[in-house]
Amino acid sequence: MAQKAGWDPAWIRDDRDVAAVLAGCRFDARAGERCVTFCAEYLQHSKGAWAGSPFRLEPWQSDLVRRAFGWLRADGSRRFRTVYLEVPKKNGKSTLAAAVVLYLLVADGEAGAEVYGAAVDRAQASIVYNQAVSMVRQSPSLARRLVLTDYQKRIAYPRTNSLYRVLSADVAAHEGLNASGVVIDELHAHPSRKLYDTLRYSGAARRQPLSWIITTAGVRDETGIGWSMHEHARKVLDGLEPDDALLPVIYGAGPDEDWGEPTTWAHANPNYGVTVHANEFGDAVQAARHQPAEESAFRRYRLNQWVSATNRAIDLGEWDRNHAHAVDDEDLVGRAVFGGLDLASVADLTALVWVSPCPVVEGAVDLVCRFWLPEGALEKGPTASLYRAWVDQGLLRTTPGDATDYDFIVAAVTEDATRFNVQSLGIDRLWQGQWAAGRLIDAGLPVVAVGQGFLSMAAPMREFLRLLTAGALHHGGHPVLRWMADGLEVRQDPAGNFKPDRASSRQKIDGIVATLMGIDGWSRSGGGSGERLAELRVW
């Protein structure tokens, strides 16, 4: 009798469930089981070792689906109107979402069902669509009943006049939708809450609309929809905020767990041992222990921990281990070099770094650095004494006057070009860079513009960190560059890309920025990992 009344202890997980039963809700085991059975009988895996085998849900997936579809309100409609699933990468959240899409389309009992897939862009939203299409094509039963229109990213079920389609990110175009189901992918990457709010209320005329939100952890942003939804879901789980229509499910490592321990990896990843394996973590953990930026990415993507927008990028011990041999000007005479020139705006440090393939260690690079500062800056600011010491040691050159003398620097760069085989010289696109670029182009140098945003900096930043981890960034122990490396902070975008953050860095980082521009040119020439870079812009 207690079970019939909704008091089955297997499905009473917290005080919210108790309150729901007291308010007239009940758990219908058959309703929950129906979706699980649909997956096993009609769907097949489309990738990896399981391709072609029935899609039998993992225990954690089965539990989630049963709760989402089995809990009913007093009127017989679904209790939960939003499912929020936050889980590390490679745990099958997109595959599960594709299965839910197909269930809502053909087996939910909704005439004229309208199911929509949305993400920060159409390409991301197409990930779930492509999974669903593969499942349909491998299911003789579904393939006979459903009509696939790939160019529209659309699946139709003519029998009930139902459809599923992928939406663009154009919010205005989606006003007036009558959604019975919505799948929103990677909520953490959405730049605003406009699309989320539009879709959330698009099912107001439906009896039991369902929003299925899947995401990994992102960058903490108090104004972002991703962080806002995460915090709301966490507080609902902790009983701090009421929301009986939300089913929050969050898998991830706790703040006090040791991120380098296999027990933590297993706890954070519900598909550990199935689609996520311990051997995938070893190299990533080693890199993360020596590079704070890599640690941030590991915690976020593999352990589902939300991270700060800025992170310290370099462990100084790792930096010092790259002092493989001395590097000086004479070593680069006649050798191919790829330069990066980071020009000061008015009265600050200017950095030039030449990157050259190391003739001794294959795949490594040698760095030769130049730094300039106006003479007047040696008497001002908290670092003036440090700058004076570097000038005395010949590590920092001065230019006449109180402001950066660009003519002086252009002359020095041109002199280097008579001795080195310059393949490219990257310069920032800001106004002083444009002026210097014109002068250097007139002198015959192959100058290219390098932006300072995520698009331009992400790839060379990854290559920089890869070289550092491999001990292949031979910087010769230059004290000024070491000081800059120690202070480097990086900013992370929602997609997980890093770029130097001048505003947050504890000291000047011009030499690191110049190094990245040099690495950018070297990578484009065929050096490094061969990662595809942003489009090159030539002045």
XYZ file of C-alpha atoms in Angstrom:
539
model
C 0.000 0.000 0.000
C 2.833 2.390 0.862
C 4.455 1.618 -2.477
C 1.249 2.368 -4.353
C 0.993 5.682 -2.557
C 4.414 6.710 -3.832
C 6.404 5.836 -0.759
C 8.642 3.247 -2.412
C 11.896 3.868 -0.456
C 13.998 3.219 -3.582
C 12.758 6.503 -5.052
C 12.562 8.668 -1.944
C 16.009 10.265 -2.095
C 15.613 13.434 -0.066
C 13.208 15.722 1.736
C 12.011 17.119 -1.585
C 10.680 13.690 -2.583
C 8.908 13.346 0.740
C 7.329 16.779 0.298
C 6.344 15.877 -3.268
C 4.479 12.751 -2.116
C 2.713 14.728 0.595
C 1.684 17.203 -2.118
C 0.112 14.422 -4.176
C 3.006 13.270 -6.384
C 3.744 9.572 -6.870
C 6.365 7.412 -8.484
C 5.136 5.268 -11.384
C 7.728 2.549 -11.985
C 6.196 1.593 -15.337
C 6.430 5.173 -16.653
C 10.095 5.340 -15.696
C 10.844 1.895 -17.105
C 9.257 2.710 -20.446
C 12.087 5.022 -21.524
C 14.736 2.550 -20.341
C 13.093 -0.216 -22.358
C 12.767 2.031 -25.409
C 16.532 2.644 -25.372
C 17.400 -1.060 -25.132
C 14.864 -2.294 -27.708
C 14.977 0.414 -30.375
C 18.382 2.081 -30.108
C 21.941 0.970 -30.726
C 25.324 2.448 -29.918
C 26.891 4.111 -32.952
C 30.522 4.589 -31.878
C 33.481 2.768 -30.389
C 33.616 -0.791 -29.110
C 29.840 -0.849 -28.518
C 28.851 0.184 -32.068
C 25.913 -1.914 -33.226
C 25.037 -3.228 -29.764
C 21.751 -2.364 -27.980
C 21.831 0.898 -26.055
C 21.396 -0.412 -22.536
C 21.694 2.436 -20.086
C 24.405 2.392 -17.455
C 23.068 2.187 -13.869
C 23.472 5.935 -13.268
C 21.775 6.756 -16.593
C 18.943 4.332 -15.899
C 18.403 5.860 -12.466
C 18.283 9.359 -13.948
C 15.844 8.397 -16.696
C 13.566 6.524 -14.320
C 13.412 9.478 -11.965
C 12.864 11.975 -14.800
C 9.985 10.056 -16.388
C 8.663 8.044 -13.434
C 7.816 10.811 -10.989
C 4.293 12.101 -11.700
C 2.174 14.911 -10.323
C -1.303 14.446 -8.940
C -2.775 15.152 -12.396
C -0.658 12.402 -13.979
C 1.774 14.733 -15.746
C 5.511 14.635 -15.152
C 6.714 16.111 -11.888
C 10.021 17.329 -13.310
C 9.974 19.912 -16.093
C 13.735 20.502 -16.169
C 16.540 17.950 -15.911
C 19.941 19.487 -15.229
C 22.800 17.024 -15.839
C 26.316 18.244 -15.113
C 29.042 15.653 -15.660
C 32.683 15.515 -16.863
C 33.484 14.944 -20.514
C 33.363 11.481 -22.097
C 30.665 10.170 -19.760
C 28.069 9.777 -22.503
C 25.853 12.767 -21.752
C 25.348 13.574 -25.468
C 24.454 9.965 -26.301
C 21.940 9.881 -23.467
C 20.482 13.203 -24.632
C 20.087 11.805 -28.167
C 18.169 8.837 -26.769
C 15.899 11.175 -24.792
C 15.288 13.236 -27.946
C 14.085 10.162 -29.838
C 11.921 9.014 -26.940
C 10.246 12.414 -26.720
C 9.755 12.389 -30.489
C 8.139 8.948 -30.953
C 7.246 7.357 -27.600
C 6.154 10.100 -25.187
C 2.531 10.038 -26.283
C 2.646 13.676 -27.388
C 0.717 14.418 -30.582
C 2.432 17.059 -32.686
C 5.535 16.852 -30.531
C 8.107 19.568 -31.151
C 11.557 18.768 -29.796
C 14.407 21.225 -30.241
C 18.149 21.012 -29.814
C 20.093 24.139 -28.945
C 23.597 25.114 -27.908
C 25.876 28.124 -28.044
C 26.147 27.541 -31.812
C 24.574 25.227 -34.380
C 27.702 23.072 -34.671
C 27.609 22.252 -30.943
C 23.878 21.552 -31.079
C 24.494 19.199 -34.022
C 26.488 16.819 -31.798
C 23.309 15.472 -30.191
C 21.502 15.541 -33.549
C 24.236 13.477 -35.225
C 24.076 10.911 -32.422
C 20.305 10.681 -32.828
C 20.584 10.271 -36.610
C 23.116 7.442 -36.210
C 20.757 5.693 -33.806
C 17.848 6.033 -36.241
C 19.841 4.658 -39.161
C 20.869 1.607 -37.126
C 17.314 0.890 -35.987
C 15.177 -0.806 -38.682
C 12.018 0.097 -36.777
C 12.837 3.800 -36.428
C 14.378 4.074 -39.901
C 11.042 3.010 -41.422
C 9.071 5.554 -39.440
C 11.275 8.641 -39.291
C 12.303 11.045 -42.049
C 15.815 12.506 -41.828
C 16.622 15.849 -43.453
C 20.290 16.466 -42.776
C 20.629 19.861 -44.433
C 17.931 21.178 -42.104
C 19.163 19.136 -39.115
C 15.639 17.789 -38.817
C 13.996 14.459 -37.929
C 10.260 14.093 -38.612
C 7.731 11.519 -37.374
C 4.867 11.873 -39.874
C 2.561 9.455 -38.032
C 2.017 11.952 -35.193
C 3.037 15.104 -37.081
C 6.046 15.448 -34.755
C 9.528 16.790 -35.370
C 12.940 17.332 -33.854
C 15.280 19.968 -35.208
C 18.424 21.863 -34.330
C 18.094 25.589 -33.706
C 20.546 28.326 -34.552
C 21.726 30.734 -31.879
C 19.434 33.475 -33.233
C 17.149 34.105 -30.257
C 14.672 36.337 -32.072
C 13.951 33.610 -34.645
C 12.705 31.223 -31.962
C 9.929 33.324 -30.501
C 6.586 31.563 -30.858
C 7.854 27.974 -30.598
C 5.529 25.392 -29.036
C 8.147 23.018 -27.642
C 7.235 19.752 -25.960
C 10.918 19.014 -25.371
C 14.170 20.951 -25.436
C 17.750 19.718 -25.206
C 20.257 22.444 -24.325
C 23.907 21.439 -24.694
C 26.911 22.914 -22.829
C 24.994 25.590 -20.960
C 28.252 26.875 -19.438
C 29.309 28.193 -22.869
C 26.210 30.327 -23.486
C 27.175 34.025 -23.503
C 23.811 35.107 -22.065
C 20.583 33.638 -20.759
C 18.450 34.884 -23.679
C 18.290 31.594 -25.613
C 17.786 29.600 -22.416
C 14.898 31.804 -21.297
C 13.269 31.768 -24.736
C 13.297 27.968 -24.887
C 12.425 27.497 -21.233
C 9.088 29.260 -21.700
C 8.426 27.958 -25.218
C 6.494 24.974 -23.851
C 4.053 26.956 -21.719
C 1.085 25.671 -23.728
C 2.149 22.019 -23.353
C 0.864 19.731 -20.590
C 4.267 18.397 -19.504
C 7.134 20.096 -21.377
C 10.620 18.839 -20.588
C 13.904 20.751 -20.775
C 16.937 18.442 -20.728
C 20.089 20.463 -19.974
C 23.536 18.863 -20.302
C 26.819 20.572 -19.534
C 30.299 20.225 -18.137
C 31.671 22.658 -15.575
C 32.736 26.033 -16.893
C 34.340 29.283 -15.821
C 32.849 30.909 -12.746
C 31.001 34.021 -13.866
C 28.498 35.577 -11.479
C 26.560 37.037 -14.432
C 26.615 33.904 -16.623
C 23.671 31.531 -17.101
C 25.931 28.475 -16.678
C 27.211 29.404 -13.227
C 23.800 30.704 -12.189
C 22.121 27.410 -13.120
C 24.867 25.375 -11.452
C 24.506 27.293 -8.222
C 20.718 26.976 -8.288
C 20.955 23.220 -8.930
C 23.493 22.806 -6.124
C 21.330 24.741 -3.683
C 18.275 22.699 -4.647
C 20.265 19.514 -3.979
C 21.363 20.908 -0.607
C 17.815 21.915 0.309
C 18.682 25.619 0.313
C 16.360 26.675 -2.514
C 12.926 25.300 -3.461
C 12.284 24.052 -7.011
C 10.242 20.881 -7.175
C 10.106 21.010 -11.002
C 13.908 20.681 -11.303
C 15.780 17.367 -11.234
C 19.422 18.345 -10.586
C 22.139 15.709 -11.125
C 25.750 16.799 -10.628
C 28.776 14.491 -10.834
C 32.173 15.898 -9.928
C 35.020 15.990 -7.447
C 34.523 17.799 -4.183
C 36.679 20.819 -3.338
C 38.688 18.895 -0.744
C 39.302 15.733 -2.787
C 42.807 15.007 -4.088
C 42.495 15.540 -7.847
C 45.509 13.320 -8.536
C 44.001 10.206 -6.901
C 42.239 7.468 -8.913
C 39.548 7.281 -6.231
C 38.671 10.901 -7.022
C 38.572 10.208 -10.760
C 36.198 7.308 -10.193
C 33.957 9.314 -7.888
C 33.698 12.213 -10.340
C 33.050 10.120 -13.462
C 29.953 7.888 -13.369
C 31.121 6.026 -16.507
C 34.533 5.296 -14.984
C 35.691 1.934 -16.291
C 33.145 2.057 -19.143
C 33.842 5.054 -21.406
C 36.339 6.712 -19.055
C 39.471 4.785 -18.074
C 42.251 5.315 -15.552
C 44.998 5.167 -18.197
C 43.599 8.335 -19.788
C 44.333 10.315 -16.650
C 48.020 9.546 -16.112
C 49.648 11.884 -18.643
C 47.077 14.598 -17.978
C 47.799 14.521 -14.249
C 51.552 14.709 -14.842
C 51.134 17.799 -17.029
C 48.695 19.339 -14.562
C 51.096 18.931 -11.626
C 53.669 21.129 -13.374
C 51.414 23.634 -15.126
C 48.729 25.442 -13.158
C 46.791 26.224 -16.343
C 46.731 22.536 -17.244
C 45.580 21.753 -13.718
C 42.647 24.103 -14.240
C 41.662 22.383 -17.495
C 42.028 18.919 -15.942
C 39.864 19.816 -12.967
C 37.216 21.320 -15.201
C 36.914 18.764 -17.987
C 37.833 15.539 -16.210
C 36.604 16.234 -12.677
C 33.787 18.709 -13.386
C 35.025 21.455 -11.068
C 34.160 25.049 -11.921
C 37.301 27.159 -12.312
C 38.357 30.767 -12.047
C 38.563 32.853 -15.218
C 42.225 33.538 -14.458
C 44.891 31.056 -13.449
C 48.579 31.093 -12.813
C 50.069 29.459 -15.903
C 53.597 28.297 -15.070
C 55.275 26.416 -12.269
C 58.685 28.048 -11.867
C 60.383 24.715 -11.202
C 59.074 23.474 -14.549
C 60.352 26.642 -16.194
C 63.829 26.183 -14.732
C 63.964 22.588 -15.990
C 63.840 23.993 -19.530
C 67.244 25.649 -19.077
C 68.826 22.892 -21.157
C 71.790 24.910 -22.410
C 72.995 28.469 -22.820
C 71.552 30.376 -25.769
C 73.097 33.572 -27.103
C 73.067 35.740 -30.197
C 75.931 33.988 -31.938
C 74.091 30.665 -31.770
C 71.373 32.025 -34.055
C 73.571 33.603 -36.739
C 72.443 32.253 -40.105
C 69.704 30.090 -38.556
C 66.004 30.288 -39.359
C 64.193 32.342 -36.723
C 60.586 33.300 -36.033
C 60.150 36.520 -34.119
C 57.596 38.086 -31.843
C 57.694 41.811 -31.097
C 55.546 43.140 -28.249
C 55.789 46.930 -28.365
C 55.187 49.132 -25.340
C 52.433 51.708 -25.726
C 54.194 54.740 -24.198
C 56.796 54.286 -21.489
C 56.894 50.602 -20.691
C 58.837 47.451 -21.508
C 59.175 46.313 -25.116
C 60.099 42.689 -25.809
C 61.501 40.918 -28.855
C 61.922 37.136 -28.804
C 63.455 35.076 -31.592
C 62.312 31.448 -31.710
C 64.564 29.037 -33.584
C 64.462 25.242 -34.005
C 67.118 23.735 -31.744
C 69.885 22.041 -33.784
C 70.668 19.628 -30.948
C 67.270 18.411 -29.673
C 64.684 17.525 -32.315
C 61.341 19.255 -31.767
C 62.779 21.765 -29.286
C 63.233 25.507 -29.793
C 65.880 27.981 -28.645
C 64.888 31.474 -27.518
C 66.911 34.685 -27.760
C 65.383 37.696 -25.992
C 65.714 41.467 -26.288
C 64.141 43.916 -23.837
C 63.977 47.716 -24.008
C 62.792 50.412 -21.620
C 62.852 54.237 -21.870
C 65.614 55.774 -19.766
C 63.088 57.856 -17.841
C 61.329 54.711 -16.546
C 64.447 53.691 -14.592
C 63.621 56.305 -11.961
C 59.925 55.549 -11.529
C 57.764 52.849 -10.019
C 58.273 49.883 -7.668
C 60.332 47.906 -10.213
C 62.765 50.719 -11.053
C 65.574 49.260 -8.953
C 65.098 45.833 -10.552
C 65.188 47.404 -13.999
C 68.385 49.299 -13.161
C 70.048 46.076 -12.047
C 69.124 44.410 -15.338
C 70.490 47.358 -17.281
C 73.778 47.077 -15.386
C 73.905 43.354 -16.258
C 73.246 44.019 -19.942
C 69.896 42.195 -19.843
C 67.778 45.274 -20.506
C 68.542 48.045 -22.979
C 67.340 51.612 -22.684
C 65.966 53.930 -25.333
C 66.484 57.724 -25.131
C 63.915 59.878 -23.352
C 60.854 59.241 -21.227
C 58.753 57.482 -23.888
C 59.379 54.425 -26.020
C 61.593 55.318 -28.996
C 60.124 53.182 -31.776
C 62.800 54.267 -34.283
C 65.456 52.913 -31.922
C 63.673 49.562 -31.639
C 62.999 49.262 -35.378
C 66.706 49.849 -36.001
C 67.647 47.109 -33.517
C 65.225 44.624 -35.078
C 66.498 45.428 -38.562
C 70.072 44.859 -37.389
C 69.129 41.405 -36.104
C 67.587 40.630 -39.482
C 70.976 41.132 -41.164
C 72.406 38.301 -39.039
C 69.497 35.901 -38.625
C 67.434 34.176 -41.308
C 64.081 35.747 -40.366
C 61.130 33.637 -41.539
C 58.397 35.708 -39.904
C 57.989 38.499 -37.387
C 54.717 38.643 -35.470
C 53.573 42.034 -34.195
C 50.488 43.076 -32.263
C 47.787 44.773 -34.353
C 47.547 47.844 -32.082
C 48.407 51.231 -33.495
C 52.068 51.260 -32.458
C 52.419 47.818 -34.009
C 50.961 49.071 -37.283
C 53.433 51.937 -37.396
C 56.414 49.707 -36.672
C 55.146 47.068 -39.091
C 55.186 49.569 -41.924
C 58.787 50.518 -41.205
C 59.892 46.880 -40.898
C 58.089 45.846 -44.089
C 59.902 48.654 -45.911
C 63.115 47.148 -44.567
C 62.200 43.812 -46.163
C 61.075 41.851 -43.102
C 58.205 39.308 -43.394
C 55.862 40.923 -40.853
C 52.532 39.371 -39.867
C 49.784 40.700 -37.605
C 49.010 38.631 -34.514
C 45.894 39.389 -32.505
C 45.830 39.152 -28.741
C 42.421 37.505 -28.328
C 41.508 33.877 -27.728
C 41.254 33.143 -31.452
C 44.877 34.106 -32.108
C 46.493 33.214 -28.778
C 44.872 29.867 -27.878
C 46.876 27.667 -30.256
C 50.337 29.179 -29.564
C 49.512 29.110 -25.842
C 48.854 25.370 -26.034
C 52.045 24.852 -28.032
C 54.002 26.925 -25.512
C 52.733 24.785 -22.632
C 53.401 21.586 -24.591
C 57.018 22.618 -25.187
C 57.382 23.579 -21.544
C 56.127 20.194 -20.336
C 58.430 18.380 -22.758
C 61.476 20.354 -21.589
C 61.772 21.674 -25.144
C 61.515 25.432 -24.501
C 65.210 26.299 -24.259
C 65.175 29.810 -22.848
C 68.790 29.895 -21.688
C 67.802 30.959 -18.202
C 67.277 34.620 -19.151
C 66.424 36.361 -15.837
C 63.991 38.893 -17.317
C 62.004 36.243 -19.164
C 62.010 34.060 -16.032
C 60.574 36.938 -13.980
C 57.825 37.369 -16.523
C 57.090 33.637 -16.630
C 56.717 33.589 -12.856
C 54.059 36.294 -12.992
C 52.064 35.005 -15.962
C 48.323 34.663 -15.415
C 46.072 33.311 -18.144
C 42.396 33.869 -18.813
C 40.128 31.059 -19.919
C 37.105 31.315 -22.206
C 34.013 29.054 -22.006
C 35.491 26.733 -24.646
C 38.548 26.072 -22.465
C 41.015 28.174 -24.472
C 43.707 30.188 -22.680
C 45.355 33.494 -23.452
C 47.728 35.706 -21.428
C 45.958 38.095 -19.078
C 47.975 41.280 -18.721
C 45.556 42.831 -16.252
C 45.725 39.950 -13.761
C 49.398 39.024 -14.122
C 51.502 39.970 -11.126
C 54.200 41.574 -13.232
C 54.995 42.436 -16.822
C 54.574 39.554 -19.277
C 55.670 41.201 -22.546
C 58.421 38.633 -23.101
C 55.977 35.742 -22.818
C 53.584 37.421 -25.257
C 56.471 37.949 -27.701
C 57.447 34.290 -27.271
C 53.911 33.211 -28.137
C 53.958 35.318 -31.299
C 57.264 33.724 -32.283
C 55.885 30.237 -31.571
C 52.862 31.152 -33.698
C 55.132 31.726 -36.700
C 57.182 28.610 -35.993
C 54.033 26.473 -35.767
C 52.710 27.832 -39.048
C 55.942 26.823 -40.748
C 55.344 23.185 -39.799
C 57.000 23.092 -36.385
C 55.405 21.807 -33.211
C 52.322 19.652 -32.889
C 50.817 20.803 -36.190
C 47.651 22.120 -34.544
C 45.423 24.127 -36.861
C 45.833 27.836 -36.142
C 43.637 30.852 -36.700
C 43.838 32.537 -40.069
C 47.076 34.401 -40.675
C 46.810 38.117 -41.339
C 49.584 39.771 -43.308
C 49.949 43.530 -43.239
